[in-house]
mmCIF file of C-alpha atoms in Angstrom:
data_model
loop_
_atom_site.group_PDB
_atom_site.id
_atom_site.type_symbol
_atom_site.label_atom_id
_atom_site.label_comp_id
_atom_site.label_asym_id
_atom_site.label_seq_id
_atom_site.Cartn_x
_atom_site.Cartn_y
_atom_site.Cartn_z
ATOM 1 C CA MET T 1 71.299 38.930 -59.533
ATOM 2 C CA ALA T 2 72.041 35.533 -61.089
ATOM 3 C CA ARG T 3 70.239 34.798 -64.352
ATOM 4 C CA ARG T 4 67.936 31.791 -64.431
ATOM 5 C CA LEU T 5 68.612 30.291 -67.846
ATOM 6 C CA PRO T 6 67.722 26.916 -69.360
ATOM 7 C CA PRO T 7 70.410 24.853 -71.145
ATOM 8 C CA LEU T 8 71.450 26.328 -74.500
ATOM 9 C CA ASN T 9 71.345 22.984 -76.350
ATOM 10 C CA ALA T 10 67.780 22.448 -75.199
ATOM 11 C CA LEU T 11 66.781 25.885 -76.468
ATOM 12 C CA ARG T 12 68.385 25.165 -79.841
ATOM 13 C CA ALA T 13 66.505 21.864 -80.086
ATOM 14 C CA PHE T 14 63.218 23.548 -79.137
ATOM 15 C CA GLU T 15 63.634 26.395 -81.645
ATOM 16 C CA SER T 16 64.511 24.038 -84.503
ATOM 17 C CA ALA T 17 61.728 21.569 -83.730
ATOM 18 C CA ALA T 18 59.196 24.396 -83.339
ATOM 19 C CA ARG T 19 60.238 25.928 -86.655
ATOM 20 C CA HIS T 20 60.004 22.626 -88.530
ATOM 21 C CA LEU T 21 57.238 21.127 -86.354
ATOM 22 C CA SER T 22 59.300 17.954 -86.598
ATOM 23 C CA PHE T 23 61.811 16.261 -84.314
ATOM 24 C CA THR T 24 63.237 14.430 -87.326
ATOM 25 C CA LYS T 25 63.983 17.602 -89.324
ATOM 26 C CA ALA T 26 65.370 19.303 -86.224
ATOM 27 C CA ALA T 27 67.727 16.356 -85.713
ATOM 28 C CA GLU T 28 68.923 16.622 -89.331
ATOM 29 C CA GLU T 29 69.557 20.353 -88.972
ATOM 30 C CA LEU T 30 71.437 19.978 -85.688
ATOM 31 C CA HIS T 31 73.354 16.860 -86.817
ATOM 32 C CA VAL T 32 72.124 14.757 -83.890
ATOM 33 C CA THR T 33 69.713 11.872 -83.537
ATOM 34 C CA GLN T 34 65.949 12.234 -83.253
ATOM 35 C CA ALA T 35 66.153 10.656 -79.816
ATOM 36 C CA ALA T 36 68.645 13.343 -78.729
ATOM 37 C CA VAL T 37 66.271 16.118 -79.833
ATOM 38 C CA SER T 38 63.359 14.455 -78.051
ATOM 39 C CA HIS T 39 65.471 14.078 -74.895
ATOM 40 C CA GLN T 40 66.575 17.735 -74.964
ATOM 41 C CA ILE T 41 63.017 19.022 -75.371
ATOM 42 C CA LYS T 42 61.656 16.718 -72.668
ATOM 43 C CA GLY T 43 64.355 18.005 -70.334
ATOM 44 C CA LEU T 44 63.450 21.607 -71.198
ATOM 45 C CA GLU T 45 59.762 20.952 -70.497
ATOM 46 C CA GLU T 46 60.665 19.435 -67.133
ATOM 47 C CA TRP T 47 62.944 22.394 -66.348
ATOM 48 C CA LEU T 48 60.107 24.828 -67.222
ATOM 49 C CA GLY T 49 57.455 22.695 -65.564
ATOM 50 C CA MET T 50 55.073 22.969 -68.525
ATOM 51 C CA PRO T 51 54.643 21.302 -71.944
ATOM 52 C CA LEU T 52 55.824 22.989 -75.138
ATOM 53 C CA PHE T 53 54.483 20.476 -77.692
ATOM 54 C CA ARG T 54 51.504 18.251 -78.200
ATOM 55 C CA ARG T 55 52.772 14.999 -79.643
ATOM 56 C CA MET T 56 50.114 13.596 -82.000
ATOM 57 C CA ASN T 57 50.290 10.333 -83.977
ATOM 58 C CA ARG T 58 51.407 12.017 -87.187
ATOM 59 C CA ALA T 59 51.928 15.607 -86.126
ATOM 60 C CA LEU T 60 53.768 17.835 -83.697
ATOM 61 C CA ILE T 61 51.853 20.874 -82.464
ATOM 62 C CA LEU T 62 53.020 23.738 -80.291
ATOM 63 C CA THR T 63 51.088 24.357 -77.100
ATOM 64 C CA GLU T 64 50.068 27.902 -76.230
ATOM 65 C CA THR T 65 53.088 28.026 -73.951
ATOM 66 C CA GLY T 66 55.325 26.860 -76.801
ATOM 67 C CA GLN T 67 53.852 29.473 -79.160
ATOM 68 C CA SER T 68 54.525 32.296 -76.710
ATOM 69 C CA TYR T 69 58.018 30.997 -75.842
ATOM 70 C CA LEU T 70 59.230 30.552 -79.443
ATOM 71 C CA PRO T 71 59.638 34.233 -80.544
ATOM 72 C CA PRO T 72 61.885 35.349 -77.625
ATOM 73 C CA VAL T 73 63.943 32.146 -77.841
ATOM 74 C CA ARG T 74 64.415 32.670 -81.584
ATOM 75 C CA ASP T 75 65.369 36.332 -81.046
ATOM 76 C CA ALA T 76 67.854 35.410 -78.321
ATOM 77 C CA LEU T 77 69.518 32.735 -80.478
ATOM 78 C CA ASP T 78 69.668 35.131 -83.453
ATOM 79 C CA THR T 79 71.248 37.820 -81.277
ATOM 80 C CA LEU T 80 73.854 35.366 -79.978
ATOM 81 C CA SER T 81 74.587 34.099 -83.497
ATOM 82 C CA HIS T 82 74.999 37.611 -84.950
ATOM 83 C CA ALA T 83 77.235 38.701 -82.065
ATOM 84 C CA THR T 84 79.440 35.633 -82.582
ATOM 85 C CA GLU T 85 79.704 36.294 -86.325
ATOM 86 C CA ARG T 86 80.709 39.899 -85.655
ATOM 87 C CA LEU T 87 83.352 38.693 -83.229
ATOM 88 C CA PHE T 88 84.804 36.311 -85.806
ATOM 89 C CA ARG T 89 84.835 39.064 -88.429
ATOM 90 C CA MET T 90 86.600 41.430 -86.047
ATOM 91 C CA ASP T 91 89.126 38.740 -85.228
ATOM 92 C CA GLY T 92 89.797 38.014 -88.895
ATOM 93 C CA SER T 93 90.312 41.605 -90.005
ATOM 94 C CA GLY T 94 91.031 45.023 -88.583
ATOM 95 C CA ALA T 95 94.290 45.524 -86.708
ATOM 96 C CA LEU T 96 97.091 42.994 -86.376
ATOM 97 C CA THR T 97 99.502 43.915 -83.580
ATOM 98 C CA ILE T 98 102.969 42.359 -83.797
ATOM 99 C CA SER T 99 105.508 42.570 -80.986
ATOM 100 C CA THR T 100 109.226 42.080 -81.660
ATOM 101 C CA MET T 101 112.693 43.378 -80.831
ATOM 102 C CA PRO T 102 113.732 46.747 -82.338
ATOM 103 C CA SER T 103 116.776 45.202 -84.058
ATOM 104 C CA PHE T 104 114.762 42.456 -85.784
ATOM 105 C CA ALA T 105 112.117 44.957 -86.854
ATOM 106 C CA ALA T 106 114.674 47.384 -88.312
ATOM 107 C CA LYS T 107 117.002 44.893 -90.011
ATOM 108 C CA TRP T 108 114.612 42.177 -91.235
ATOM 109 C CA LEU T 109 110.879 42.600 -90.706
ATOM 110 C CA VAL T 110 110.104 46.170 -91.779
ATOM 111 C CA MET T 111 111.596 45.823 -95.248
ATOM 112 C CA ARG T 112 109.423 42.758 -95.884
ATOM 113 C CA LEU T 113 106.143 43.860 -94.324
ATOM 114 C CA GLY T 114 104.997 45.544 -97.524
ATOM 115 C CA ARG T 115 104.608 42.135 -99.145
ATOM 116 C CA PHE T 116 102.346 40.975 -96.320
ATOM 117 C CA GLN T 117 100.306 44.182 -96.476
ATOM 118 C CA ALA T 118 99.850 43.771 -100.236
ATOM 119 C CA ARG T 119 98.546 40.238 -99.702
ATOM 120 C CA HIS T 120 96.228 41.269 -96.840
ATOM 121 C CA PRO T 121 95.098 44.867 -97.454
ATOM 122 C CA GLU T 122 92.143 44.320 -95.093
ATOM 123 C CA LEU T 123 94.529 44.197 -92.115
ATOM 124 C CA GLU T 124 95.951 47.230 -90.377
ATOM 125 C CA VAL T 125 99.442 46.245 -89.238
ATOM 126 C CA ARG T 126 100.684 47.676 -85.960
ATOM 127 C CA LEU T 127 104.306 47.029 -85.022
ATOM 128 C CA HIS T 128 105.157 47.098 -81.326
ATOM 129 C CA THR T 129 108.934 47.091 -80.803
ATOM 130 C CA THR T 130 110.435 46.433 -77.402
ATOM 131 C CA PRO T 131 113.373 44.497 -75.944
ATOM 132 C CA GLN T 132 111.014 43.260 -73.233
ATOM 133 C CA LEU T 133 108.883 40.120 -73.459
ATOM 134 C CA VAL T 134 105.226 40.806 -74.193
ATOM 135 C CA ASP T 135 102.577 39.794 -71.650
ATOM 136 C CA PHE T 136 99.691 38.543 -73.769
ATOM 137 C CA THR T 137 97.344 38.660 -70.770
ATOM 138 C CA GLN T 138 97.961 42.363 -70.192
ATOM 139 C CA GLN T 139 98.785 43.799 -73.629
ATOM 140 C CA ASP T 140 96.796 44.045 -76.840
ATOM 141 C CA VAL T 141 99.203 41.977 -78.949
ATOM 142 C CA ASP T 142 98.243 39.248 -81.433
ATOM 143 C CA ILE T 143 101.606 37.602 -82.117
ATOM 144 C CA GLY T 144 105.244 38.017 -81.124
ATOM 145 C CA ILE T 145 108.657 37.325 -82.665
ATOM 146 C CA ARG T 146 111.368 36.708 -80.078
ATOM 147 C CA PHE T 147 115.028 35.730 -80.027
ATOM 148 C CA GLY T 148 116.142 33.190 -77.452
ATOM 149 C CA ALA T 149 115.991 29.531 -76.545
ATOM 150 C CA GLY T 150 112.222 29.155 -76.765
ATOM 151 C CA ASN T 151 111.622 29.219 -73.006
ATOM 152 C CA TRP T 152 108.339 31.087 -72.764
ATOM 153 C CA PRO T 153 106.059 28.944 -70.574
ATOM 154 C CA GLY T 154 102.390 28.873 -71.507
ATOM 155 C CA LEU T 155 103.050 29.992 -75.082
ATOM 156 C CA ARG T 156 103.249 28.046 -78.295
ATOM 157 C CA CYS T 157 106.736 28.667 -79.708
ATOM 158 C CA GLU T 158 107.540 27.982 -83.356
ATOM 159 C CA ARG T 159 111.199 28.213 -84.295
ATOM 160 C CA LEU T 160 111.333 30.481 -87.311
ATOM 161 C CA MET T 161 115.042 30.867 -88.085
ATOM 162 C CA THR T 162 118.511 30.050 -86.833
ATOM 163 C CA GLU T 163 121.636 31.898 -87.937
ATOM 164 C CA ASP T 164 125.439 31.982 -88.064
ATOM 165 C CA ILE T 165 127.683 34.516 -86.345
ATOM 166 C CA TYR T 166 130.594 36.088 -88.266
ATOM 167 C CA PRO T 167 132.609 39.330 -88.414
ATOM 168 C CA VAL T 168 131.671 42.206 -90.745
ATOM 169 C CA CYS T 169 133.017 45.663 -91.419
ATOM 170 C CA SER T 170 132.662 48.650 -93.711
ATOM 171 C CA PRO T 171 134.240 48.182 -97.164
ATOM 172 C CA SER T 172 136.392 51.206 -96.314
ATOM 173 C CA LEU T 173 138.344 49.187 -93.753
ATOM 174 C CA LEU T 174 139.386 46.459 -96.186
ATOM 175 C CA ASN T 175 141.932 48.544 -98.029
ATOM 176 C CA GLY T 176 142.665 51.179 -95.413
ATOM 177 C CA PRO T 177 145.991 51.820 -93.643
ATOM 178 C CA ARG T 178 145.686 48.430 -91.910
ATOM 179 C CA PRO T 179 144.001 46.032 -94.360
ATOM 180 C CA LEU T 180 141.953 43.131 -93.016
ATOM 181 C CA CYS T 181 143.447 40.179 -94.851
ATOM 182 C CA CYS T 182 143.398 37.532 -92.124
ATOM 183 C CA PRO T 183 141.923 37.128 -88.619
ATOM 184 C CA GLU T 184 145.189 38.203 -86.989
ATOM 185 C CA ASP T 185 144.718 41.680 -88.525
ATOM 186 C CA LEU T 186 141.833 42.246 -86.102
ATOM 187 C CA ARG T 187 144.477 43.209 -83.516
ATOM 188 C CA HIS T 188 144.762 46.577 -85.262
ATOM 189 C CA HIS T 189 141.060 47.383 -85.345
ATOM 190 C CA THR T 190 138.311 48.376 -82.932
ATOM 191 C CA LEU T 191 136.104 45.444 -81.969
ATOM 192 C CA LEU T 192 132.371 46.136 -81.636
ATOM 193 C CA HIS T 193 130.514 43.929 -79.163
ATOM 194 C CA ASP T 194 126.947 42.662 -79.033
ATOM 195 C CA ASP T 195 126.660 41.896 -75.327
ATOM 196 C CA TYR T 196 123.906 39.312 -75.534
ATOM 197 C CA PHE T 197 125.315 36.590 -77.726
ATOM 198 C CA ILE T 198 128.538 34.945 -78.969
ATOM 199 C CA THR T 199 131.541 36.981 -77.858
ATOM 200 C CA TRP T 200 134.748 37.937 -79.640
ATOM 201 C CA GLY T 201 136.600 35.686 -77.218
ATOM 202 C CA THR T 202 134.570 32.656 -78.352
ATOM 203 C CA TRP T 203 134.973 33.543 -82.021
ATOM 204 C CA GLY T 204 138.689 34.273 -81.639
ATOM 205 C CA GLU T 205 139.236 30.915 -79.980
ATOM 206 C CA ALA T 206 137.446 29.166 -82.859
ATOM 207 C CA ALA T 207 139.533 31.142 -85.358
ATOM 208 C CA GLY T 208 142.761 30.213 -83.551
ATOM 209 C CA ILE T 209 143.871 33.821 -83.005
ATOM 210 C CA ALA T 210 146.564 34.173 -80.374
ATOM 211 C CA GLY T 211 146.991 37.414 -78.469
ATOM 212 C CA LEU T 212 143.722 39.063 -79.500
ATOM 213 C CA ASP T 213 142.510 41.483 -76.826
ATOM 214 C CA HIS T 214 138.887 40.518 -77.237
ATOM 215 C CA ALA T 215 137.645 42.678 -74.320
ATOM 216 C CA ARG T 216 138.467 46.049 -75.875
ATOM 217 C CA GLY T 217 135.998 48.156 -77.836
ATOM 218 C CA PRO T 218 132.493 49.564 -77.254
ATOM 219 C CA ARG T 219 129.526 47.371 -76.332
ATOM 220 C CA PHE T 220 125.971 47.617 -77.631
ATOM 221 C CA ASP T 221 122.648 46.274 -76.406
ATOM 222 C CA ASP T 222 120.985 46.922 -79.784
ATOM 223 C CA SER T 223 122.182 44.838 -82.735
ATOM 224 C CA ALA T 224 120.840 47.322 -85.308
ATOM 225 C CA LEU T 225 122.911 50.125 -83.748
ATOM 226 C CA LEU T 226 125.968 47.844 -83.695
ATOM 227 C CA LEU T 227 125.637 47.254 -87.442
ATOM 228 C CA GLN T 228 125.121 50.954 -88.132
ATOM 229 C CA VAL T 229 128.370 51.839 -86.355
ATOM 230 C CA ALA T 230 130.170 49.097 -88.292
ATOM 231 C CA ALA T 231 128.773 50.362 -91.621
ATOM 232 C CA GLU T 232 130.091 53.839 -90.807
ATOM 233 C CA GLY T 233 133.609 52.446 -90.348
ATOM 234 C CA GLY T 234 133.574 52.531 -86.561
ATOM 235 C CA GLY T 235 135.068 49.057 -86.177
ATOM 236 C CA VAL T 236 134.556 45.370 -86.843
ATOM 237 C CA ALA T 237 131.312 43.835 -85.588
ATOM 238 C CA LEU T 238 130.549 40.249 -84.740
ATOM 239 C CA ALA T 239 127.230 40.065 -86.556
ATOM 240 C CA ARG T 240 124.178 37.825 -86.548
ATOM 241 C CA GLY T 241 123.576 36.433 -90.013
ATOM 242 C CA VAL T 242 119.836 37.084 -90.278
ATOM 243 C CA LEU T 243 120.160 40.723 -89.238
ATOM 244 C CA VAL T 244 123.209 41.559 -91.346
ATOM 245 C CA ALA T 245 122.365 39.697 -94.572
ATOM 246 C CA ASP T 246 120.642 42.626 -96.289
ATOM 247 C CA ASP T 247 123.471 45.021 -95.408
ATOM 248 C CA VAL T 248 125.997 42.587 -96.875
ATOM 249 C CA ALA T 249 123.889 42.086 -100.009
ATOM 250 C CA ALA T 250 123.629 45.874 -100.471
ATOM 251 C CA GLY T 251 127.395 46.356 -99.998
ATOM 252 C CA ARG T 252 127.060 48.457 -96.854
ATOM 253 C CA LEU T 253 128.998 45.813 -94.946
ATOM 254 C CA VAL T 254 131.479 43.138 -95.983
ATOM 255 C CA ARG T 255 131.724 39.688 -94.482
ATOM 256 C CA LEU T 256 135.267 38.942 -93.293
ATOM 257 C CA PHE T 257 137.126 35.677 -93.575
ATOM 258 C CA ASP T 258 135.483 32.274 -93.911
ATOM 259 C CA ILE T 259 135.008 31.521 -90.241
ATOM 260 C CA HIS T 260 131.560 31.443 -88.670
ATOM 261 C CA LEU T 261 129.915 29.943 -85.603
ATOM 262 C CA PRO T 262 126.336 28.712 -85.259
ATOM 263 C CA GLY T 263 124.244 30.991 -83.081
ATOM 264 C CA ASN T 264 123.272 29.834 -79.616
ATOM 265 C CA TYR T 265 119.672 30.933 -79.991
ATOM 266 C CA ALA T 266 116.957 31.263 -82.644
ATOM 267 C CA TYR T 267 114.028 33.427 -83.707
ATOM 268 C CA TYR T 268 110.625 32.187 -82.549
ATOM 269 C CA VAL T 269 107.052 33.021 -83.408
ATOM 270 C CA VAL T 270 105.181 33.080 -80.098
ATOM 271 C CA ALA T 271 101.591 33.459 -78.893
ATOM 272 C CA PRO T 272 99.125 31.681 -76.613
ATOM 273 C CA PRO T 273 98.197 28.383 -78.332
ATOM 274 C CA HIS T 274 94.599 29.355 -79.131
ATOM 275 C CA TYR T 275 95.719 32.588 -80.856
ATOM 276 C CA PHE T 276 97.134 30.566 -83.761
ATOM 277 C CA SER T 277 93.617 29.597 -84.902
ATOM 278 C CA ARG T 278 92.683 33.255 -85.418
ATOM 279 C CA PRO T 279 92.568 34.027 -89.175
ATOM 280 C CA LYS T 280 94.759 37.131 -89.020
ATOM 281 C CA VAL T 281 97.357 35.447 -86.803
ATOM 282 C CA LYS T 282 97.440 32.367 -89.020
ATOM 283 C CA ALA T 283 97.834 34.559 -92.120
ATOM 284 C CA PHE T 284 100.800 36.416 -90.629
ATOM 285 C CA ARG T 285 102.378 33.266 -89.224
ATOM 286 C CA ASP T 286 102.179 31.479 -92.597
ATOM 287 C CA TRP T 287 103.623 34.507 -94.403
ATOM 288 C CA LEU T 288 106.511 34.730 -91.924
ATOM 289 C CA PHE T 289 107.513 31.137 -92.589
ATOM 290 C CA GLU T 290 107.370 31.737 -96.352
ATOM 291 C CA GLU T 291 109.715 34.708 -95.985
ATOM 292 C CA ALA T 292 112.069 32.768 -93.702
ATOM 293 C CA ALA T 293 112.188 29.853 -96.152
ATOM 294 C CA ALA T 294 113.238 32.273 -98.907
ATOM 295 C CA ASP T 295 115.993 33.872 -96.802
ATOM 296 C CA PRO T 296 119.386 32.241 -97.470
ATOM 297 C CA ALA T 297 120.661 33.495 -94.112
ATOM 298 C CA ALA T 298 117.995 31.569 -92.187
ATOM 299 C CA GLY T 299 118.266 28.031 -90.861
ATOM 300 C CA HIS T 300 115.553 25.440 -90.254
ATOM 301 C CA SER T 301 112.379 25.807 -88.216
ATOM 302 C CA ARG T 302 110.541 23.593 -85.743
ATOM 303 C CA THR T 303 107.512 23.938 -83.486
ATOM 304 C CA LEU T 304 107.879 23.718 -79.718
ATOM 305 C CA SER T 305 104.824 22.886 -77.667
ATOM 306 C CA ALA T 306 104.046 24.897 -74.544
ATOM 307 C CA ALA T 307 105.244 21.933 -72.472
ATOM 308 C CA GLU T 308 108.592 21.759 -74.290
ATOM 309 C CA SER T 309 108.976 25.501 -74.018
ATOM 310 C CA ALA T 310 108.444 25.409 -70.279
ATOM 311 C CA THR T 311 111.363 23.017 -69.770
ATOM 312 C CA THR T 312 113.974 25.133 -71.569
ATOM 313 C CA SER T 313 116.291 27.048 -69.268
ATOM 314 C CA THR T 314 118.612 29.254 -71.351
ATOM 315 C CA PRO T 315 118.045 33.045 -71.321
ATOM 316 C CA ASP T 316 115.918 35.068 -73.738
ATOM 317 C CA ALA T 317 116.488 38.286 -75.598
#
C-alpha cells in the first residue's frame, strides 16, 4: 500500500518553527528565508487541511493539531537523521574491498598495503584478485585497479601509472655458458612471452635484431608467473616496468641492455563516479597516487571522465 507522506522540506520547516515558535529562527537554522519557511508551512497546512499555528501579532502559537503532530514528526526526523549518520559512518570505516589483477596485487600492491593499513587502522582491507573486470552493480567492491586503455564505460577512470617494457633475466644467465652481452645473444636463450602486451617481435624490431625467432618459447597469461620463471633461470622475459621494478631492485632479476619501449596501456583506478566521494575510497585513492608518485618505475597520471572512457576502443586486461 502506497504511503501518504507530506513533503520532507515542509516537515523540517514545521518541526523547526514549532521548536523555536518562530519562523525567523527556523529560517536561520535551515539557512533559508523567512518567507520560504512561511510558504512551506502554509503548503503543509493546505496539504493536511488543518492549521498547525496561530499567527498572532507578536507570537506564534501551536494549535492543538500542531501540538499533537509535533512529537511524531520530530521522532521521524530524528530516526531519519540517525539512520543517515550510521550509513555515513559505515561507509567511512569497516571493510574496504579492492579489486585488481593477480599480477599487480602480487608484484606491486601487496608489499605496499601495510603502509595504507598503518595509516587507516579503522579499515579492514579485503583484496579481490581476478583477471576479469569487476561489475560494480553486482559485486561488493569499493574500488578497482585495472590495466588497459581506460575504456570502462560508466566508470570514472584515473590513470595511475604508465610503464616501460624491457627484457630481464636471472643473474645466473649473465655469465653462464652463453653470456647475454648484446641483444643478438638472445638467439641462444629461451624467450618467455606475456601474451597480452608488447611482443618479442615488436621489441626485436626496435632493437634491430636480425634473425631472432621471436615466436619460440613458452607463453604466460599471468605476468607474476612469467617473472617467477625468469627469476628461476627459465629464460628471458619481456617485462613490464612497474611489475618488475622490485625484483630488479632486490637483485632477483637483472635488466638487460639499454633498450626499452613505452607500454601500450596503463594502470587505472576505477569506480562509479559517486564512489569517489566515499571517505574510505577517497583515502585509498589518495594513498595510491602517493605511492605511484614515489615509484621511479611509474609514469604520469591523468583522470579520464566517464564520457572519455566510453570513447576509448583498445582492449583491457
